[in-house]
PDB file of C-alpha atoms in Angstrom:
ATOM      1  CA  UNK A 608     189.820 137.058 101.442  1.00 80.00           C
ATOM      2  CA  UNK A 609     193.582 136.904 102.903  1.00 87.00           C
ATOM      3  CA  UNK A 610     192.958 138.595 105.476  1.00 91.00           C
ATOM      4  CA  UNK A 611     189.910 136.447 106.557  1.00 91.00           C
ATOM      5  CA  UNK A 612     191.831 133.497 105.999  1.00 95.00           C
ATOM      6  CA  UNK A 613     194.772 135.125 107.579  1.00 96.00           C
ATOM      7  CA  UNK A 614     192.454 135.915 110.869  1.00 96.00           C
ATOM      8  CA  UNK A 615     191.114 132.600 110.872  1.00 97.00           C
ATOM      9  CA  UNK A 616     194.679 131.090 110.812  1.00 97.00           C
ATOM     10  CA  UNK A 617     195.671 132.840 113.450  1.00 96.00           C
ATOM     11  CA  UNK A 618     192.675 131.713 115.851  1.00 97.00           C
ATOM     12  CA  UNK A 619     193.298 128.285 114.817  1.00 97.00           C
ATOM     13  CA  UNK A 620     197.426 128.918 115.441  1.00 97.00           C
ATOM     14  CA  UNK A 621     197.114 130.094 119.136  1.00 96.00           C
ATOM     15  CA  UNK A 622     193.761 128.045 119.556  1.00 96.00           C
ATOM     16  CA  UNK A 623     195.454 124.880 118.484  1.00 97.00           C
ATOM     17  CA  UNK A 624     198.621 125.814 120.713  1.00 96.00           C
ATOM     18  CA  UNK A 625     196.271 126.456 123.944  1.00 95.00           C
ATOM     19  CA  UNK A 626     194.128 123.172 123.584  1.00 95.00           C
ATOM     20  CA  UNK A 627     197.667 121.351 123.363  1.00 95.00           C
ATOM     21  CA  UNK A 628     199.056 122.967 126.173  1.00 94.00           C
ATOM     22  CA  UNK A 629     196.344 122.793 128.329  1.00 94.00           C
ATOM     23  CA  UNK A 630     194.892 119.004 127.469  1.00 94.00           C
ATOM     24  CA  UNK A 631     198.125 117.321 127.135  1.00 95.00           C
ATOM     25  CA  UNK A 632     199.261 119.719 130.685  1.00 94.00           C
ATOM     26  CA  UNK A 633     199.626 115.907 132.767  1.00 94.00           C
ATOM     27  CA  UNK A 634     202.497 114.969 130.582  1.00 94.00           C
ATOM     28  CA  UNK A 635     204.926 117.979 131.735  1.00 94.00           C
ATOM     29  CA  UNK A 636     204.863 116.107 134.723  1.00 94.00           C
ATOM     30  CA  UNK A 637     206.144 112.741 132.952  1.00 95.00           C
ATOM     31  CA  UNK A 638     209.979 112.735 131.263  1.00 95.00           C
ATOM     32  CA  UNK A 639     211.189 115.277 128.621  1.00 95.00           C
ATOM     33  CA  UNK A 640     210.607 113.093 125.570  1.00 96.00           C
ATOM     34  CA  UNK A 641     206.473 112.955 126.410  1.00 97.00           C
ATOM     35  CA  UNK A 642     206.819 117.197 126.724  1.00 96.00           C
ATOM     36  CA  UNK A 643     208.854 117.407 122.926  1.00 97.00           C
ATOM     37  CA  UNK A 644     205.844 114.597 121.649  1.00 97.00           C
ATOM     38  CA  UNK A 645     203.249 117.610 122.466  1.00 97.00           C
ATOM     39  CA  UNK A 646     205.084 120.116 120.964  1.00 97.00           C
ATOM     40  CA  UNK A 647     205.804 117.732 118.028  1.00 97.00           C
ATOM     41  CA  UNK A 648     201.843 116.929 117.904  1.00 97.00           C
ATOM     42  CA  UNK A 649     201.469 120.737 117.965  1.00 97.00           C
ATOM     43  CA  UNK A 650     203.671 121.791 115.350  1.00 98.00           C
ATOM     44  CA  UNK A 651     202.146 119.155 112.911  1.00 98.00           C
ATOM     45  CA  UNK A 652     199.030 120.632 113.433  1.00 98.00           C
ATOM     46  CA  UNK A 653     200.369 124.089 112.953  1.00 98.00           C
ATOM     47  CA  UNK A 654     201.313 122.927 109.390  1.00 98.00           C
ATOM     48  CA  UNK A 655     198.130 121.220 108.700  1.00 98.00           C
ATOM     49  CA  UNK A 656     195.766 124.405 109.339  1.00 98.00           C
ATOM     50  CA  UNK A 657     199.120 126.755 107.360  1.00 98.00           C
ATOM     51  CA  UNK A 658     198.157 124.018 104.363  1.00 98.00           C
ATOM     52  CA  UNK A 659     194.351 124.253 104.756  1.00 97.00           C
ATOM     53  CA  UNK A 660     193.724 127.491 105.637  1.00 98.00           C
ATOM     54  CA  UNK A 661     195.698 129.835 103.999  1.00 98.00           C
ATOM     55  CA  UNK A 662     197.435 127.990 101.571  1.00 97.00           C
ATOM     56  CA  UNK A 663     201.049 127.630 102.873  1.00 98.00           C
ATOM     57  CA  UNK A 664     202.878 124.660 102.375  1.00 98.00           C
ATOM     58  CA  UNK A 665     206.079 123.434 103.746  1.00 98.00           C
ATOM     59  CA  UNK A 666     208.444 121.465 102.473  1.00 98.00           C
ATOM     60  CA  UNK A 667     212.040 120.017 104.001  1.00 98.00           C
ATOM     61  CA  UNK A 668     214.955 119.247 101.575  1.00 98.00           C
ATOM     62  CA  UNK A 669     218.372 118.345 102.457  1.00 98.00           C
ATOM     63  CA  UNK A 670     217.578 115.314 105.185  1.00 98.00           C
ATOM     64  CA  UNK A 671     220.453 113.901 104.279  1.00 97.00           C
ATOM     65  CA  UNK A 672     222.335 116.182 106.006  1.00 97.00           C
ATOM     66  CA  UNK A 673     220.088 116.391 108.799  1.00 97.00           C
ATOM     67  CA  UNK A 674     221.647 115.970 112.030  1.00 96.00           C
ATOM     68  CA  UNK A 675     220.410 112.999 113.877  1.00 92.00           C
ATOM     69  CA  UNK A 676     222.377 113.154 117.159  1.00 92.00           C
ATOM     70  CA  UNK A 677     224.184 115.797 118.918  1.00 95.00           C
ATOM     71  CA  UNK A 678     224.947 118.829 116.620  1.00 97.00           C
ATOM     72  CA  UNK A 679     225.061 122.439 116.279  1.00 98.00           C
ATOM     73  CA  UNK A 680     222.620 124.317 113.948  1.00 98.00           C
ATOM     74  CA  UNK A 681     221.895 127.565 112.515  1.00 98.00           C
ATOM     75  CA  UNK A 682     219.079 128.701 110.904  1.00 98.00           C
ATOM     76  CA  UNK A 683     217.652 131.616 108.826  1.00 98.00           C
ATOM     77  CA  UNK A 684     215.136 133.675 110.527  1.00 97.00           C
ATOM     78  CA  UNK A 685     212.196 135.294 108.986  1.00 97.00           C
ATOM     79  CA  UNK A 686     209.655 133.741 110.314  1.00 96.00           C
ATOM     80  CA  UNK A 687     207.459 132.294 113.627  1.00 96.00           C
ATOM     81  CA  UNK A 688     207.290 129.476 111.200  1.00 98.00           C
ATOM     82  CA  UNK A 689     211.261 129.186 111.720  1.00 98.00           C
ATOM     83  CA  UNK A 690     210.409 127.878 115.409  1.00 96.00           C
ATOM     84  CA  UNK A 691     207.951 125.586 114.479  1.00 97.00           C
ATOM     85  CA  UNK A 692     208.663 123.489 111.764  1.00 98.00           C
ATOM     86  CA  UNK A 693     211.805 122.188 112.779  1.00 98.00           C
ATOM     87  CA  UNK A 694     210.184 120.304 115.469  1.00 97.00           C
ATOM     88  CA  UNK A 695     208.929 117.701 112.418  1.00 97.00           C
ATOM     89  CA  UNK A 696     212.352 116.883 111.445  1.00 97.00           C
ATOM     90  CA  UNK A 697     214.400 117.167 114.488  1.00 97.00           C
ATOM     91  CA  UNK A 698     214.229 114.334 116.820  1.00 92.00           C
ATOM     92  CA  UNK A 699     215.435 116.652 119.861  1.00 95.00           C
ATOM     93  CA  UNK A 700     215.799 119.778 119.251  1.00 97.00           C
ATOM     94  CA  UNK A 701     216.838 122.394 121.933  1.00 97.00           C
ATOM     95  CA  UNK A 702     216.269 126.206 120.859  1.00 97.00           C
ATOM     96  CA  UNK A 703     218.192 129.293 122.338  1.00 96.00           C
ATOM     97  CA  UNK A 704     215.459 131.500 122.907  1.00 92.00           C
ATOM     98  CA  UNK A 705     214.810 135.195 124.674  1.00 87.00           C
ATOM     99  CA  UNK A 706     214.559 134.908 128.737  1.00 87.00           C
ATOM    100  CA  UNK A 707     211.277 136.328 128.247  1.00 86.00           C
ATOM    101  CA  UNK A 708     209.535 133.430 126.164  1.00 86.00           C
ATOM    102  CA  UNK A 709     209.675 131.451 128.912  1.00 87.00           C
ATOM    103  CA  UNK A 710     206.898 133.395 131.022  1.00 87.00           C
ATOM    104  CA  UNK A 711     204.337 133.098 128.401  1.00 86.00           C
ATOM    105  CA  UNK A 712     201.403 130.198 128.717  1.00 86.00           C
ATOM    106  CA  UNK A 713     201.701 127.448 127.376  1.00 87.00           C
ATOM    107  CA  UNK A 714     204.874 127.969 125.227  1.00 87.00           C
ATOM    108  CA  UNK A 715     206.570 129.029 128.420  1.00 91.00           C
ATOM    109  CA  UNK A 716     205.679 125.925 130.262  1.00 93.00           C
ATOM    110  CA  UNK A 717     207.052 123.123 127.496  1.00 96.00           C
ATOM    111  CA  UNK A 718     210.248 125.572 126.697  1.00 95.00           C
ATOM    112  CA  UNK A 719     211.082 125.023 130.754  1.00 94.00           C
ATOM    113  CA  UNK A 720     209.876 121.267 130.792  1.00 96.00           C
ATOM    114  CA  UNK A 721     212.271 120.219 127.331  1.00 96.00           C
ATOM    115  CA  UNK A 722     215.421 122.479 128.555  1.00 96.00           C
ATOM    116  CA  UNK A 723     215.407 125.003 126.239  1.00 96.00           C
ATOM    117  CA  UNK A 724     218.264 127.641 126.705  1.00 95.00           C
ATOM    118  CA  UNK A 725     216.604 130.650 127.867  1.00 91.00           C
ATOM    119  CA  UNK A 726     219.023 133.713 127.662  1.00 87.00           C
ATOM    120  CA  UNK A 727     219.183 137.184 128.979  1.00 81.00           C
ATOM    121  CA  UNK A 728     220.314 139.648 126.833  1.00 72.00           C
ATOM    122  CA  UNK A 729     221.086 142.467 129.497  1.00 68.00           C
ATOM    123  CA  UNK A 730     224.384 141.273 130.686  1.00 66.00           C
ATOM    124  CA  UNK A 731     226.012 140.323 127.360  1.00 69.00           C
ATOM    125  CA  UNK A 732     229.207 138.576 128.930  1.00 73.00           C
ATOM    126  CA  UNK A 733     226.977 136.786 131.491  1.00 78.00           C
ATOM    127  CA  UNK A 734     224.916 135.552 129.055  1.00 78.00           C
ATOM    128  CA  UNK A 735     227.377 134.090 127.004  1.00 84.00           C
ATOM    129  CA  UNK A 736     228.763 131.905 129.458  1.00 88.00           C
ATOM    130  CA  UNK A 737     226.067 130.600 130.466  1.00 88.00           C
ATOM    131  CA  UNK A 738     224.375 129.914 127.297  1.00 91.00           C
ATOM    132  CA  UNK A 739     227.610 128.296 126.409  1.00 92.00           C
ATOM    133  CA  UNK A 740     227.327 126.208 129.442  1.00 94.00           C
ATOM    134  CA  UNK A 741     223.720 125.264 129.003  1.00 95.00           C
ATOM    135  CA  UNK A 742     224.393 124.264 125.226  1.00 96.00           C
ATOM    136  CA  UNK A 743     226.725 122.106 126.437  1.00 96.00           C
ATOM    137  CA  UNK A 744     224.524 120.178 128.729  1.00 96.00           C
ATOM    138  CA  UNK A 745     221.984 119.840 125.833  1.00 97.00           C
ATOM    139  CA  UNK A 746     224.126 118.617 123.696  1.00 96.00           C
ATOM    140  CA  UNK A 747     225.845 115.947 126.374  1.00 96.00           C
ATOM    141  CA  UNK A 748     222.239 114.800 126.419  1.00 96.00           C
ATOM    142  CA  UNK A 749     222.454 114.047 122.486  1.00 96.00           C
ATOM    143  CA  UNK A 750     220.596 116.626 121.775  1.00 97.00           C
ATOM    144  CA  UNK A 751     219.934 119.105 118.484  1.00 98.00           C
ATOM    145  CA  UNK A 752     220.958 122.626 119.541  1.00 98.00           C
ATOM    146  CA  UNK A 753     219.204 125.527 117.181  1.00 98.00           C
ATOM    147  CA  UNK A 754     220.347 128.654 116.936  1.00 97.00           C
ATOM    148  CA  UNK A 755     219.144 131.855 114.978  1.00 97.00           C
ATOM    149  CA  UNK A 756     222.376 133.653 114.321  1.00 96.00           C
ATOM    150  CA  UNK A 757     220.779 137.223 113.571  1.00 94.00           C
ATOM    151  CA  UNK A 758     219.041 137.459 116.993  1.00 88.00           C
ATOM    152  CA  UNK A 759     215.715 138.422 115.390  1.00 89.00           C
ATOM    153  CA  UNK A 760     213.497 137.994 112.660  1.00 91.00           C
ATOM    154  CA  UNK A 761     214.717 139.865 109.874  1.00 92.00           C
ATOM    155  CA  UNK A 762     212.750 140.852 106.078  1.00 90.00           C
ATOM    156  CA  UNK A 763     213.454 139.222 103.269  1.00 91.00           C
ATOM    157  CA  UNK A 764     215.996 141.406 101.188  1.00 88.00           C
ATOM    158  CA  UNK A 765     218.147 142.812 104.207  1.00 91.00           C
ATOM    159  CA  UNK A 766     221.468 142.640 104.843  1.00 92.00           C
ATOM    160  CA  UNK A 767     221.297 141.213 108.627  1.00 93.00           C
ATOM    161  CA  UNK A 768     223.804 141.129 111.185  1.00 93.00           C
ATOM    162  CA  UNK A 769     225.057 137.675 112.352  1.00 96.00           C
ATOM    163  CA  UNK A 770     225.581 137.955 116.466  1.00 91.00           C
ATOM    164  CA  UNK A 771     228.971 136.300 117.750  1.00 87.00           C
ATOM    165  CA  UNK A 772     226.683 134.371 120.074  1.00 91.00           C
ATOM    166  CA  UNK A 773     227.005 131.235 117.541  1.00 95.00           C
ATOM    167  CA  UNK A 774     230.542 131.736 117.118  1.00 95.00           C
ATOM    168  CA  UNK A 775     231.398 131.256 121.054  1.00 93.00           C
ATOM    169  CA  UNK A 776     228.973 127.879 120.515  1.00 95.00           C
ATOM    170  CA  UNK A 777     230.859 126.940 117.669  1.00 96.00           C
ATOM    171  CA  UNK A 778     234.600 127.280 119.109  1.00 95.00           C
ATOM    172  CA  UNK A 779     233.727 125.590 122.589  1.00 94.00           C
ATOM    173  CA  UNK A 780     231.506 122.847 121.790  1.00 94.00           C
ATOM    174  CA  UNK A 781     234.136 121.538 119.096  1.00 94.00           C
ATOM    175  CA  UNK A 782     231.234 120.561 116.468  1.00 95.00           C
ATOM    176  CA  UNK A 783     230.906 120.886 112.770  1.00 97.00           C
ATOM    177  CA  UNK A 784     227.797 123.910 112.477  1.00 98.00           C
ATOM    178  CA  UNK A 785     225.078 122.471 110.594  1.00 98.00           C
ATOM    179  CA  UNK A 786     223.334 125.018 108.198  1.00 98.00           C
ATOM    180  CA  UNK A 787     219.189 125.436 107.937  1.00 98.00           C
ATOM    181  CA  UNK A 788     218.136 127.864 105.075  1.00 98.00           C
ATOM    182  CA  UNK A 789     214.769 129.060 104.598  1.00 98.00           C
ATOM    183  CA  UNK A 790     212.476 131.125 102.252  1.00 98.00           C
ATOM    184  CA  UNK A 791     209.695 131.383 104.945  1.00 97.00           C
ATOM    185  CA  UNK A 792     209.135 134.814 105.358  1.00 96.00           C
ATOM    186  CA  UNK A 793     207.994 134.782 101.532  1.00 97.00           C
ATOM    187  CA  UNK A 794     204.945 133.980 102.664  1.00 97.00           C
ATOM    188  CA  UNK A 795     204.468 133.823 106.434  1.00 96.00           C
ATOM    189  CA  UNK A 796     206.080 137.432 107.199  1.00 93.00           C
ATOM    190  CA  UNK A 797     207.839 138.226 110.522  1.00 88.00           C
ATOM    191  CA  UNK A 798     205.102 141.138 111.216  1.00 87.00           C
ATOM    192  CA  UNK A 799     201.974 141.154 110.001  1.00 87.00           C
ATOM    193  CA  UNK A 800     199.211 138.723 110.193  1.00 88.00           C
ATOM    194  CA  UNK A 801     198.743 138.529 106.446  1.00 91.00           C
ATOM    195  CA  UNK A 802     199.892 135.058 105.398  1.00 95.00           C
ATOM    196  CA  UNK A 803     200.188 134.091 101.579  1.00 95.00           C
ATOM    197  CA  UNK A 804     199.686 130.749  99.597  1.00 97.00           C
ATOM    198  CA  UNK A 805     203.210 129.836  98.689  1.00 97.00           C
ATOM    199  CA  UNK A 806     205.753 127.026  99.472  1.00 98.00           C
ATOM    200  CA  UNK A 807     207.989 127.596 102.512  1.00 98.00           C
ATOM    201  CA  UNK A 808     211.315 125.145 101.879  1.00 98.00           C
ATOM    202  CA  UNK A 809     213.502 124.899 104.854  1.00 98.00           C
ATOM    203  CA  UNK A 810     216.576 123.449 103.809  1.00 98.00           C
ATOM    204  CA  UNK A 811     219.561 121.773 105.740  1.00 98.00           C
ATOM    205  CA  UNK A 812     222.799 122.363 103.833  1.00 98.00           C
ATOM    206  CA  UNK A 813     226.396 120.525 103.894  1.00 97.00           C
ATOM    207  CA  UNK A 814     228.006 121.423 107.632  1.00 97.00           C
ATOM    208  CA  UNK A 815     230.503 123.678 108.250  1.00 98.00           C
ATOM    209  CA  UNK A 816     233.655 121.132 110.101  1.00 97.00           C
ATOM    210  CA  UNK A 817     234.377 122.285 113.037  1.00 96.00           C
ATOM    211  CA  UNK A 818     238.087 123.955 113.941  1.00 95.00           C
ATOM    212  CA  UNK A 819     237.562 127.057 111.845  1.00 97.00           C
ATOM    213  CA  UNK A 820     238.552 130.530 112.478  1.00 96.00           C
ATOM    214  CA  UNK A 821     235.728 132.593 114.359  1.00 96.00           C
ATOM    215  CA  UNK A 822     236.045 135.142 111.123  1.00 96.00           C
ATOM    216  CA  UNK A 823     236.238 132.278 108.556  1.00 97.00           C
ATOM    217  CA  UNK A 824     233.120 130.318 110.414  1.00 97.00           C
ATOM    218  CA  UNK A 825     231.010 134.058 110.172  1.00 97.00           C
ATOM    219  CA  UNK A 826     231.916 134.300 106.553  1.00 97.00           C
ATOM    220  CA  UNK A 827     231.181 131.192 105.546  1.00 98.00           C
ATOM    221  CA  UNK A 828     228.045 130.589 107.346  1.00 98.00           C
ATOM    222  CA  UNK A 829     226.219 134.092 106.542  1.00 97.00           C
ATOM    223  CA  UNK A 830     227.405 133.609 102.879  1.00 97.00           C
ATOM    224  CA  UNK A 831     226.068 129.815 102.505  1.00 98.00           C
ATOM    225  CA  UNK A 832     222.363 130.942 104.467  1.00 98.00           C
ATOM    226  CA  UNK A 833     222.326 133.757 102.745  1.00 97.00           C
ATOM    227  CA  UNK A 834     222.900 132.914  99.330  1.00 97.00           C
ATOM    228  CA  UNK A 835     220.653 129.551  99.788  1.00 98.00           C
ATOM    229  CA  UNK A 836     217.702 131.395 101.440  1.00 98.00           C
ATOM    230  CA  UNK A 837     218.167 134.147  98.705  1.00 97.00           C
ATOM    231  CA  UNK A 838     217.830 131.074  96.066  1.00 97.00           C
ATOM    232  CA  UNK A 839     214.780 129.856  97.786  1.00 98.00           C
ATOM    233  CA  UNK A 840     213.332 133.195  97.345  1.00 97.00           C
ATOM    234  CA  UNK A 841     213.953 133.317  93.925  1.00 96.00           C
ATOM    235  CA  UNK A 842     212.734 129.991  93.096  1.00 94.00           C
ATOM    236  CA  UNK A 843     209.289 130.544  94.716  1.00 91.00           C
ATOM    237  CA  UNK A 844     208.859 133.802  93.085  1.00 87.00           C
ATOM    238  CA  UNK A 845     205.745 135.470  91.696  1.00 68.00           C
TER     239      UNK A 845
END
């Protein structure tokens, strides 16, 4: 019966994300905000059939610390879920996400039309400076700027590198680092299409100020994600 609800999910994930893409198509054509209402539309949809269909619910604690204007945040990854449901809460979010994403239908056309910071990977040092530059455009624009530390999905349980790529961010944009925790890869896995009844909590916690040491910043931040999304875990246990 997972599975079949799992399947079923998933045809009503990508189905949902096509008939949005393709139906509200007119608006990419009209300013950013109309683009980020169909993605909104979209990911509140994407919760709705993750509630009804295979019993995953979501929840969002910490608002107060939510960042309503320009900021800095990183987030836990586990999860696809980790790109979606942020898009409730945040009034503008802009991601930095893979080069690549940006070719794919659909997705590929509202990351380009809302100015999401598409990076290449090949030529690290390139990269950096212009995702740096980029950022800073987003964030002159008042915008929400989320970043997944780790680079990648990891499992729940690992002991994940955090890439500098945040750190460079951190030091040149002059912001405090606003923290998102998560437990969603309880129950919506990074592989797999299995998905599990559970409660997924994504959690903004107090910010980091800004003006620390690159080492100190790293510390702090994979210690304070870690040990929250760890607690999440824990608390939604089996």
């Amino acid at each position: 019966m997972t599975r079949i609800r799992s399947l079923l999910f998933m045809l009503w994930l990508y189905g949902t994300m096509a008939f949005f893409g393709i139906l509200c198509s007119p608006l990419l054509l009209f300013p950013i905000p109309a683009a980020m209402a169909v993605i909104r539309w979209w990911a509140g949809s994407v919760l709705f059939g993750a509630r009804w269909i295979v019993g995953v619910r979501v929840e969002f604690r910490g608002l107060e610390h939510r960042p309503d204007g320009p900021a800095l945040i990183a987030g836990k990854h586990l999860s696809m879920l980790d790109t979606i449901a942020p898009f409730v809460v945040l009034k503008r979010p802009a991601y930095v996400l893979k080069h690549s994403l940006i070719y794919l239908p659909f997705l590929g056309w509202y990351a380009l039309r809302t100015k999401m910071v598409a990076i290449r990977r090949e030529d690290a040092a390139k990269a950096l400076k212009l995702m740096v530059s980029a950022c800073r455009a987003r964030l002159d624009e008042g915008r929400q700027i989320l970043i997944f530390p780790e680079g990648t999905r990891s499992d729940i349980g690992d002991d994940p590198v955090y890439k500098p790529g945040v750190a460079a961010l951190y030091r040149d944009l002059e912001v405090p680092c606003h923290l998102l925790a998560t437990n969603s890869g309880q129950f919506w896995p990074g592989h797999g299409i299995d998905r599990t009844p559970g409660t997924v909590v994504f959690e903004f916690l107090p910010p980091l100020p800004a003006g620390l040491k690159r080492g100190e910043l790293m510390a702090q931040m994979k210690e304070k994600l870690e040990a929250a999304s760890n607690a999440l875990v824990a608390e939604h246990a089996r």
